[in-house]
mmCIF file of C-alpha atoms in Angstrom:
data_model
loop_
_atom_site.group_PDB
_atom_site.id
_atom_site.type_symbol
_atom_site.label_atom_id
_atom_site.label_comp_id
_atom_site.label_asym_id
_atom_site.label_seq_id
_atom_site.Cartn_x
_atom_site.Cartn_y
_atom_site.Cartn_z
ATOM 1 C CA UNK R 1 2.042 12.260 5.651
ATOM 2 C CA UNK R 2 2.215 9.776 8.574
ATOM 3 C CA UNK R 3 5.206 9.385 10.702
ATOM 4 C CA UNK R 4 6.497 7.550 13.172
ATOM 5 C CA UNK R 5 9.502 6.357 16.021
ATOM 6 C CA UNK R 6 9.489 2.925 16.019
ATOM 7 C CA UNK R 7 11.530 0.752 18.098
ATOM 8 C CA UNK R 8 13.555 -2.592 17.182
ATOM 9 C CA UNK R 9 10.720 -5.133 17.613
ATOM 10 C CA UNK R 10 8.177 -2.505 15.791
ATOM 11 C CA UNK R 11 6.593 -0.402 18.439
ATOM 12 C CA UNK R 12 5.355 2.861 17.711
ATOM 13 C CA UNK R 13 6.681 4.910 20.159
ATOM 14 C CA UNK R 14 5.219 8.010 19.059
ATOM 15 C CA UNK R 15 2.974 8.746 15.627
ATOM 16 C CA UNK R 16 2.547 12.113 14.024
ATOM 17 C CA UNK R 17 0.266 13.418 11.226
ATOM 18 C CA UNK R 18 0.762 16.350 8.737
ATOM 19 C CA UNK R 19 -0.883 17.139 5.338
ATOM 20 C CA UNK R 20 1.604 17.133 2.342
ATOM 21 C CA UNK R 21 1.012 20.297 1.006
ATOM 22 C CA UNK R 22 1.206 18.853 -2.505
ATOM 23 C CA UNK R 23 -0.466 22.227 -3.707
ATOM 24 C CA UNK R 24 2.397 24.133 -2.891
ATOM 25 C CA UNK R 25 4.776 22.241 -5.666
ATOM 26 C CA UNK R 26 6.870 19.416 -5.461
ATOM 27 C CA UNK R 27 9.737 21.247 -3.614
ATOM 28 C CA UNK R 28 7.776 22.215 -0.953
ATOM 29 C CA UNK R 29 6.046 18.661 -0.387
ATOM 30 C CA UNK R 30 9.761 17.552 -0.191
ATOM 31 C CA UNK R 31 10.795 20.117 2.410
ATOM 32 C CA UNK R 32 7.555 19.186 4.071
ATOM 33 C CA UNK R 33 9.021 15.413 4.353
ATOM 34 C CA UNK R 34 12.815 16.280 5.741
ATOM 35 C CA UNK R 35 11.593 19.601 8.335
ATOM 36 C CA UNK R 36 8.849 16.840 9.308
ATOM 37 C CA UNK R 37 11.405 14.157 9.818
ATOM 38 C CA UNK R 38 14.027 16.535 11.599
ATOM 39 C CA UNK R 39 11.182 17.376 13.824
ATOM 40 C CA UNK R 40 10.367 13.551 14.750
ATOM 41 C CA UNK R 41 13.878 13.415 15.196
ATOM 42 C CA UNK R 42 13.778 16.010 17.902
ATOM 43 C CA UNK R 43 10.744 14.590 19.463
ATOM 44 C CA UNK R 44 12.925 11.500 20.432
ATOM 45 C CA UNK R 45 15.710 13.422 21.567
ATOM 46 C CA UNK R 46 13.651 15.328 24.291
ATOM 47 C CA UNK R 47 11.138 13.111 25.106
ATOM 48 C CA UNK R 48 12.402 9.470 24.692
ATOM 49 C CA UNK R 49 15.765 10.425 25.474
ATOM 50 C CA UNK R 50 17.766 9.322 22.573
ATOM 51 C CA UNK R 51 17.860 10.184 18.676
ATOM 52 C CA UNK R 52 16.473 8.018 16.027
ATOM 53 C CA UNK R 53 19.615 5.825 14.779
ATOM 54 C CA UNK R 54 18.279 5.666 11.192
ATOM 55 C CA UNK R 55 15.216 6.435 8.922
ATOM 56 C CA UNK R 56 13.378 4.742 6.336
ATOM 57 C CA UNK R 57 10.944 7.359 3.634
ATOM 58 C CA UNK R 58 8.149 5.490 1.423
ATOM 59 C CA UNK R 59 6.856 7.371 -1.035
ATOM 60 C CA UNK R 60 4.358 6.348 -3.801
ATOM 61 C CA UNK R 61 4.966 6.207 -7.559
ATOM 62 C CA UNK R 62 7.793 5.207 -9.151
ATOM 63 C CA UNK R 63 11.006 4.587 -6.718
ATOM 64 C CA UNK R 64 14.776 3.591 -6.693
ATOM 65 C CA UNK R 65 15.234 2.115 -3.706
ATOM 66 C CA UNK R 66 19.084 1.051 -4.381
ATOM 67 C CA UNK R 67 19.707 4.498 -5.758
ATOM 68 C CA UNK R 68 17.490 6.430 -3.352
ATOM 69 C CA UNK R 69 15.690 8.442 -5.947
ATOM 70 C CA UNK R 70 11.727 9.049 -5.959
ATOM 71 C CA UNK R 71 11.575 8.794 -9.904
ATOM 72 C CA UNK R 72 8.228 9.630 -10.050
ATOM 73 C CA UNK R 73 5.142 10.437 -8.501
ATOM 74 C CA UNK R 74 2.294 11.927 -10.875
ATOM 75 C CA UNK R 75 0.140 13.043 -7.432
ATOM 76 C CA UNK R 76 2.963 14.897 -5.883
ATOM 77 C CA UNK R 77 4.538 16.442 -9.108
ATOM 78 C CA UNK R 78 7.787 15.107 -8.513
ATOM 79 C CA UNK R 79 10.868 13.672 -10.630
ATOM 80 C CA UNK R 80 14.052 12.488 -9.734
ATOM 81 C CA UNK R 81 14.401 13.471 -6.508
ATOM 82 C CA UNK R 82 17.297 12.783 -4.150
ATOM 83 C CA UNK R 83 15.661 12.157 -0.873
ATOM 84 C CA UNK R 84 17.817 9.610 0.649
ATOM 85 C CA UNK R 85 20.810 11.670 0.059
ATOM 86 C CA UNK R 86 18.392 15.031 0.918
ATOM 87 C CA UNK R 87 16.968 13.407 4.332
ATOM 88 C CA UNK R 88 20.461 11.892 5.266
ATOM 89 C CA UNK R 89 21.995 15.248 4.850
ATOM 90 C CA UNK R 90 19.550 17.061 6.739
ATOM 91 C CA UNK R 91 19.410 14.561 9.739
ATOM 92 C CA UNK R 92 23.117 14.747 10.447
ATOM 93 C CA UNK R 93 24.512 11.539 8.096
ATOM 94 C CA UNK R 94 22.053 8.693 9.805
ATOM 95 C CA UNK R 95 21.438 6.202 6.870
ATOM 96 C CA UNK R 96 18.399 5.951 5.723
ATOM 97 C CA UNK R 97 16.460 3.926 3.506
ATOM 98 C CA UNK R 98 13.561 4.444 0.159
ATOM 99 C CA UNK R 99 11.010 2.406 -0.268
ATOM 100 C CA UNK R 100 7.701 1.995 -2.089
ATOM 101 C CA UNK R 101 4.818 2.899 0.039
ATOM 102 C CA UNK R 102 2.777 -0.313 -1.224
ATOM 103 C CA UNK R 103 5.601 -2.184 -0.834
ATOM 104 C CA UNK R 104 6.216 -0.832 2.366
ATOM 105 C CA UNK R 105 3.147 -1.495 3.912
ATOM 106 C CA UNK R 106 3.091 -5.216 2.679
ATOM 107 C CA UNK R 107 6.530 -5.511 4.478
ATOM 108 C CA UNK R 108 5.418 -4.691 7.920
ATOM 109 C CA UNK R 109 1.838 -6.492 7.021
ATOM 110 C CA UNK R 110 3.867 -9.508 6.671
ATOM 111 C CA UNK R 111 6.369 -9.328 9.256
ATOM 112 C CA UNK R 112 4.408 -7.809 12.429
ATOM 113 C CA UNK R 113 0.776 -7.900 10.504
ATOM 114 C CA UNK R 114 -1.970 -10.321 8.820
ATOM 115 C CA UNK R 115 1.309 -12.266 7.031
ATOM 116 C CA UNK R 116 2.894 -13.041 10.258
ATOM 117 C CA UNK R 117 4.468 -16.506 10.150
ATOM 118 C CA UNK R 118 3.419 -16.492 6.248
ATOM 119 C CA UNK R 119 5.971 -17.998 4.435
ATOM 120 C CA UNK R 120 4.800 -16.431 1.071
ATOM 121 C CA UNK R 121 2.315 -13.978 0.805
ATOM 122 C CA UNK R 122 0.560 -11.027 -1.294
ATOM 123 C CA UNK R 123 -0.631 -8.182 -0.042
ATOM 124 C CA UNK R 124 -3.202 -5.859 -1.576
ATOM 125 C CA UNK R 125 -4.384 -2.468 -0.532
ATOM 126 C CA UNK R 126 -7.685 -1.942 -2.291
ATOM 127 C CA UNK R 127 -7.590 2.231 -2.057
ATOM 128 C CA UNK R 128 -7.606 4.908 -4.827
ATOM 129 C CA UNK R 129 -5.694 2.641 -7.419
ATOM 130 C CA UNK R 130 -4.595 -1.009 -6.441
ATOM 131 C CA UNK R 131 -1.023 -1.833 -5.868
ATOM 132 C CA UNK R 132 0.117 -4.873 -4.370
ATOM 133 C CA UNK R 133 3.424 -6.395 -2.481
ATOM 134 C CA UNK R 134 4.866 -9.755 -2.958
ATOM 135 C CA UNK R 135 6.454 -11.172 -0.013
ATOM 136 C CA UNK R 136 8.755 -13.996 -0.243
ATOM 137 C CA UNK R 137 10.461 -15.424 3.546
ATOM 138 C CA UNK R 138 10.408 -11.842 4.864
ATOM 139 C CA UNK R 139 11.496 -9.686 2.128
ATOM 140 C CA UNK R 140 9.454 -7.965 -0.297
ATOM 141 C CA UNK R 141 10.007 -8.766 -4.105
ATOM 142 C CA UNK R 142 10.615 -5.516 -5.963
ATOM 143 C CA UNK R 143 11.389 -6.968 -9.309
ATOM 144 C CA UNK R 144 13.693 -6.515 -11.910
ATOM 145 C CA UNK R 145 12.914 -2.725 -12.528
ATOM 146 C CA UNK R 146 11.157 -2.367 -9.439
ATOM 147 C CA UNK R 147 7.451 -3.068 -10.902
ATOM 148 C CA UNK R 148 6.740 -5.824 -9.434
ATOM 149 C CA UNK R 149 3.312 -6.641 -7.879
ATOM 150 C CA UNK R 150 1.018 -4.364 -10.328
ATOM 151 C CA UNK R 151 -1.808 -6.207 -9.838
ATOM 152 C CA UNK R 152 -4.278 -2.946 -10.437
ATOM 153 C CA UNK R 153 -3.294 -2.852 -14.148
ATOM 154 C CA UNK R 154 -3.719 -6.807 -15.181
ATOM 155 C CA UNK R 155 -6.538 -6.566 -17.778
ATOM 156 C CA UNK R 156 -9.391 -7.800 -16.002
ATOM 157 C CA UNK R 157 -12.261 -6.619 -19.107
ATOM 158 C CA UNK R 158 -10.788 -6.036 -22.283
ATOM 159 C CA UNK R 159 -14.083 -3.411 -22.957
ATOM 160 C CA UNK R 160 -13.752 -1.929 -19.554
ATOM 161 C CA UNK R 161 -13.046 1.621 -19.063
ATOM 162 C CA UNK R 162 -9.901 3.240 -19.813
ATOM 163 C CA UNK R 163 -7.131 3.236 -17.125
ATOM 164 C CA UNK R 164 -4.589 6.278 -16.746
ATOM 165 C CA UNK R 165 -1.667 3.685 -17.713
ATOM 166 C CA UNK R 166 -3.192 3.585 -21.459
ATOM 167 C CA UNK R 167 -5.006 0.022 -21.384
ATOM 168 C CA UNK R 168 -8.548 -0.355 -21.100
ATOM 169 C CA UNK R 169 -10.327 -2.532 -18.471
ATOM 170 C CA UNK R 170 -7.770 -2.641 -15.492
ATOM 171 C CA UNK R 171 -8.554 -4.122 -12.197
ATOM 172 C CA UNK R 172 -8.145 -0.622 -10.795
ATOM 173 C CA UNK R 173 -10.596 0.626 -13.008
ATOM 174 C CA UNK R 174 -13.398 -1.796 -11.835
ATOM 175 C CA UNK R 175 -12.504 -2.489 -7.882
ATOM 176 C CA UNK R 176 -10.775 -0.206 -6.223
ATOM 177 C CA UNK R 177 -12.360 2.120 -3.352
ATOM 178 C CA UNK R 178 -12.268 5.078 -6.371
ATOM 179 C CA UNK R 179 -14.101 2.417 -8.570
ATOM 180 C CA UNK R 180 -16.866 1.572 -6.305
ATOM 181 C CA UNK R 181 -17.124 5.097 -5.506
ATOM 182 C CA UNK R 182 -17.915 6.165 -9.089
ATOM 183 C CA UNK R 183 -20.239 2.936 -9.767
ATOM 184 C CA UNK R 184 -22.467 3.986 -6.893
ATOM 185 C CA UNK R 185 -22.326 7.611 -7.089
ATOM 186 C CA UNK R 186 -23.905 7.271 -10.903
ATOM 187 C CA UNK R 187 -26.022 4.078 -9.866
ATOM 188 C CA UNK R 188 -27.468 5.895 -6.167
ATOM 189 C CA UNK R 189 -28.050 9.478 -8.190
ATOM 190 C CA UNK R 190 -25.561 10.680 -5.202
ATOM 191 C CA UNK R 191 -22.491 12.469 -6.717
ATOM 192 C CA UNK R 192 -21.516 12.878 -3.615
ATOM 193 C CA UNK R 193 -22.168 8.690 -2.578
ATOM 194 C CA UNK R 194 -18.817 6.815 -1.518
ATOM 195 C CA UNK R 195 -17.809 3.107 -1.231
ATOM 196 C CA UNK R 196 -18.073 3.397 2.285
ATOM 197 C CA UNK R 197 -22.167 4.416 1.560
ATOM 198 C CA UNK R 198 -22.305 1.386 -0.851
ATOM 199 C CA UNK R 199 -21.476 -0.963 1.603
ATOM 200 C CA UNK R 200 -23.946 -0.019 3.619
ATOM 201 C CA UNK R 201 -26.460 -0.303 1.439
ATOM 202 C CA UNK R 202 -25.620 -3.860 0.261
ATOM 203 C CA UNK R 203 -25.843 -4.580 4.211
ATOM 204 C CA UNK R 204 -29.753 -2.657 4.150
ATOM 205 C CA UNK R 205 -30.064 -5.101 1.054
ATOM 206 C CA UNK R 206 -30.169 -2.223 -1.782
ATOM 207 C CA UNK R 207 -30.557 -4.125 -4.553
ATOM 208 C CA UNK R 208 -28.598 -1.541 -6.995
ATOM 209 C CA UNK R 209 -25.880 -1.578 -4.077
ATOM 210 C CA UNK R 210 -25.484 -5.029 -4.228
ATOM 211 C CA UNK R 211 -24.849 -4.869 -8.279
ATOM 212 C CA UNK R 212 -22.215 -2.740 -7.788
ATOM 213 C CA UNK R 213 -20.582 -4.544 -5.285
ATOM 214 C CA UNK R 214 -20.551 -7.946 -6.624
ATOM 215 C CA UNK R 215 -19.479 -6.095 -9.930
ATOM 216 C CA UNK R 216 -16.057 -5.217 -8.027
ATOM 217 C CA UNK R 217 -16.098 -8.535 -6.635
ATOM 218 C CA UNK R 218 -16.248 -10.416 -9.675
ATOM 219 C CA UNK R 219 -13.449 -8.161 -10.975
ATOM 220 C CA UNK R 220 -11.514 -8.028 -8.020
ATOM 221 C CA UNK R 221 -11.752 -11.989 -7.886
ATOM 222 C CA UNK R 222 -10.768 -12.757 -11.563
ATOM 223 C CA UNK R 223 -7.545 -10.236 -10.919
ATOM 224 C CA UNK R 224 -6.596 -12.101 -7.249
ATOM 225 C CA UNK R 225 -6.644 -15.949 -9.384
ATOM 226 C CA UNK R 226 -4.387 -14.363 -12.031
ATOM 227 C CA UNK R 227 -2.069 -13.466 -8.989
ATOM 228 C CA UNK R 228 -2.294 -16.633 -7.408
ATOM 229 C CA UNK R 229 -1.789 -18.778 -10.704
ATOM 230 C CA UNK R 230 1.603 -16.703 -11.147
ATOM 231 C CA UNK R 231 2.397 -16.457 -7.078
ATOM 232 C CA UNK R 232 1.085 -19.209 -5.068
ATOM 233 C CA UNK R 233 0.867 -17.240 -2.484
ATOM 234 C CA UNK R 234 -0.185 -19.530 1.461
ATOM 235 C CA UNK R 235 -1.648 -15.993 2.820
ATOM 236 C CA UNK R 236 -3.248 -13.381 0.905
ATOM 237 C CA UNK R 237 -3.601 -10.070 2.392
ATOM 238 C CA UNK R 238 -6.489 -7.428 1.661
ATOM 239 C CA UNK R 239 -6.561 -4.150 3.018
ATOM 240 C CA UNK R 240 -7.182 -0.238 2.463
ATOM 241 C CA UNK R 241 -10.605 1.423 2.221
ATOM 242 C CA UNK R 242 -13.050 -1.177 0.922
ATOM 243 C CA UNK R 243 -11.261 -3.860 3.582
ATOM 244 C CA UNK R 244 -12.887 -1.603 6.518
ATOM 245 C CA UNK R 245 -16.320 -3.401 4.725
ATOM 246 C CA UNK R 246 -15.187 -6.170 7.004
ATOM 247 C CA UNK R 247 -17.096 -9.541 5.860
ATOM 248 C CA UNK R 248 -19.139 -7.381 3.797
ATOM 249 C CA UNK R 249 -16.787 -7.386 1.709
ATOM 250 C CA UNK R 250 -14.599 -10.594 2.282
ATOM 251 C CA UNK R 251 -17.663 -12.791 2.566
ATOM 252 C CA UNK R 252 -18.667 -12.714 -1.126
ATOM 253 C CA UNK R 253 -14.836 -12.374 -2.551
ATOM 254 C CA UNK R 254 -13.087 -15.491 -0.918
ATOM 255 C CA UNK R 255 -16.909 -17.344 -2.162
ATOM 256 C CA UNK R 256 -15.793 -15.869 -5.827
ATOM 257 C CA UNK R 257 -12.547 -16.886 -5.840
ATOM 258 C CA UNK R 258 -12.701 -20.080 -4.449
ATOM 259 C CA UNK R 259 -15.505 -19.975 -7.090
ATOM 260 C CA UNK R 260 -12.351 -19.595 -10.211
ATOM 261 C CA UNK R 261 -9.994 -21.575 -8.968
ATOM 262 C CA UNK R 262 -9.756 -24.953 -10.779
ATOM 263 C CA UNK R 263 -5.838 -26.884 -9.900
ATOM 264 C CA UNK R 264 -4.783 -23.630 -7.984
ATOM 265 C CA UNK R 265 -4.421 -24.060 -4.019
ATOM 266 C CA UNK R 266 -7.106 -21.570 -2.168
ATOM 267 C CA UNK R 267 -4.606 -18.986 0.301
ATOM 268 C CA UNK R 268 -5.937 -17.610 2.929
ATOM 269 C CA UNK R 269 -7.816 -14.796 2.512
ATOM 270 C CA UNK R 270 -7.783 -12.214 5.354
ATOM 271 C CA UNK R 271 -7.759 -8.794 6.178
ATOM 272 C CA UNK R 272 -4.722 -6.130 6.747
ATOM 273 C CA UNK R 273 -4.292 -6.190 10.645
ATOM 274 C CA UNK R 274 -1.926 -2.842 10.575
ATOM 275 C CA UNK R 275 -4.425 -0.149 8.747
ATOM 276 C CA UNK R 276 -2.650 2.823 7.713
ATOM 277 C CA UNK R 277 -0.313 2.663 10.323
ATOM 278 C CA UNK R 278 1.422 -0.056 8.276
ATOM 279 C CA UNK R 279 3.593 2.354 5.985
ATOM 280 C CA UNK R 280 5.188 3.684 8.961
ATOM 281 C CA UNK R 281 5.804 0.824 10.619
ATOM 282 C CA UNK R 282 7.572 -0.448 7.197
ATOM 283 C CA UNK R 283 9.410 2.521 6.836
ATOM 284 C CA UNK R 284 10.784 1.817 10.490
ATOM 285 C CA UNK R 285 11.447 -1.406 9.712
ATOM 286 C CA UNK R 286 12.986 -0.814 6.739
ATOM 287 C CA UNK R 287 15.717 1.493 8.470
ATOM 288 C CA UNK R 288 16.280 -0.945 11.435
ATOM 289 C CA UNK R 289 16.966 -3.564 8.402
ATOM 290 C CA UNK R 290 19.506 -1.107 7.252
ATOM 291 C CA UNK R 291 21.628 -1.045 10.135
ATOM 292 C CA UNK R 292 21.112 -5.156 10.443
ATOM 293 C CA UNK R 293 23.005 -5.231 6.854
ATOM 294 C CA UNK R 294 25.551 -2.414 8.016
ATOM 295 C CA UNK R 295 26.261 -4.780 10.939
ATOM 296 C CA UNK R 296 26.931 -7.545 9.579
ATOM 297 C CA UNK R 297 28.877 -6.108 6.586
#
């Protein structure tokens, strides 16, 4: 869990870290989140000299944000759980707000981050799965049911390997950090090789690195176009673990997409500026948006 005070314009004021605890059970990873918000809380009080005014939670999996229910998360063994109501209760009735972590992120990426300015953009964390956020003049578009911006399960390779969601060939399966990982692990004869070893062996010039890594690439490439045919997006964002690849990485994709596109307008294609602080920073400015709506209801 990250955590942070963060002022009106988006400062961090202060940042804390804690490990979930997510092999204790799901109850105790959710009195992990409100004991490690109540003691944030306190932090303020006694060192910045004034509480926190409101708090924003995101949470990955499934989420209600108008409801304020985590519906589910299949990592932290949760369903249905209150937490606005639970977090509001135990910080003494300050509003607070749910999001989606992905979501999140994409919101502060855009706002105070890479999509600064941006109009429209789409940001996507390449990490253990892919997720991405659609941002649209400031906002993030949840969709209909709150799905929106699934980019790590459009169908990339019909014959592909089989995805958790039930489909076969998703673009989460092929190039996400977890992906790349597994490619070179079995192509180095390292089980214990990561992504973060792969790129630097396509930057030695490994030959059997660079396979993989294009592999992703062309995969990762053929999933962005399908986002930007249905987005037409001016900025799109790339971040989480294989990002830190640098132009190692960004190099070779914005080459392959610019390589697909045919009557589609080429976005911008740059990296997350935030890193994982950006969740927290969304999460702040999710409450502070929450008290802007208060206001001027």
């Amino acid at each position: 869990m990250k955590a942070a005070l963060v002022g009106t314009d988006g400062t961090l004021l202060h940042e804390a870290r804690r490990a979930t605890g997510r092999e204790r059970g799901a109850d105790a990873v959710v009195e992990s989140i409100l004991a490690f918000a109540a003691e944030l809380r306190a932090h303020g009080e006694e060192h910045l000299g004034e509480s926190a005014v409101a708090a924003g939670v995101a949470v990955p999996g499934i989420v209600d944000a108008e409801k304020g229910i985590a519906v589910y998360a299949a990592n932290l063994g949760w369903r249905d759980v209150p937490l606005r109501a639970l977090l509001s209760e135990r910080l003494d009735a300050i509003p607070v707000a749910l999001g989606h972590d992905v979501r999140t992120g994409g919101l502060a990426e855009g706002r105070i981050g890479a999509g600064h300015g941006a109009d429209r953009f789409f940001f996507v964390p390449l990490g253990t799965g892919i997720a991405g956020a659609i941002g649209i003049a400031g906002v993030i578009e949840a969709g209909a049911h709150g799905y929106a911006g699934e980019i790590g399960h459009i169908v990339v390779r019909p014959d592909g390997p089989d995805c958790g969601c039930g489909q076969r060939g998703c673009l989460e399966t092929l190039a996400s950090a977890a992906a790349v990982t597994r490619a070179w692990a079995a192509a180095s004869g390292d089980p214990g090789a990561d992504a973060a070893d792969c790129a630097k062996a396509v930057e030695s010039g490994d030959p059997a690195a660079i396979r993989v890594w294009q592999d992703a690439i062309d995969a990762l490439a053929a999933g962005l176009v399908t986002a930007l045919t249905l987005l037409d997006p001016g900025t799109l964002i790339i971040g989480g673990g294989l990002a830190e690849a640098g132009e190692t990485l960004f190099t070779p994709l914005r080459a392959a997409v610019e390589e697909r596109i045919t009557f589609q307008k080429l976005p911008h294609i740059v990296p997350a500026a935030l890193g994982d602080t950006a969740g927290c920073l969304g999460a702040g400015l999710l409450a502070w948006d929450l008290l802007s709506t208060e206001v001027s209801a």
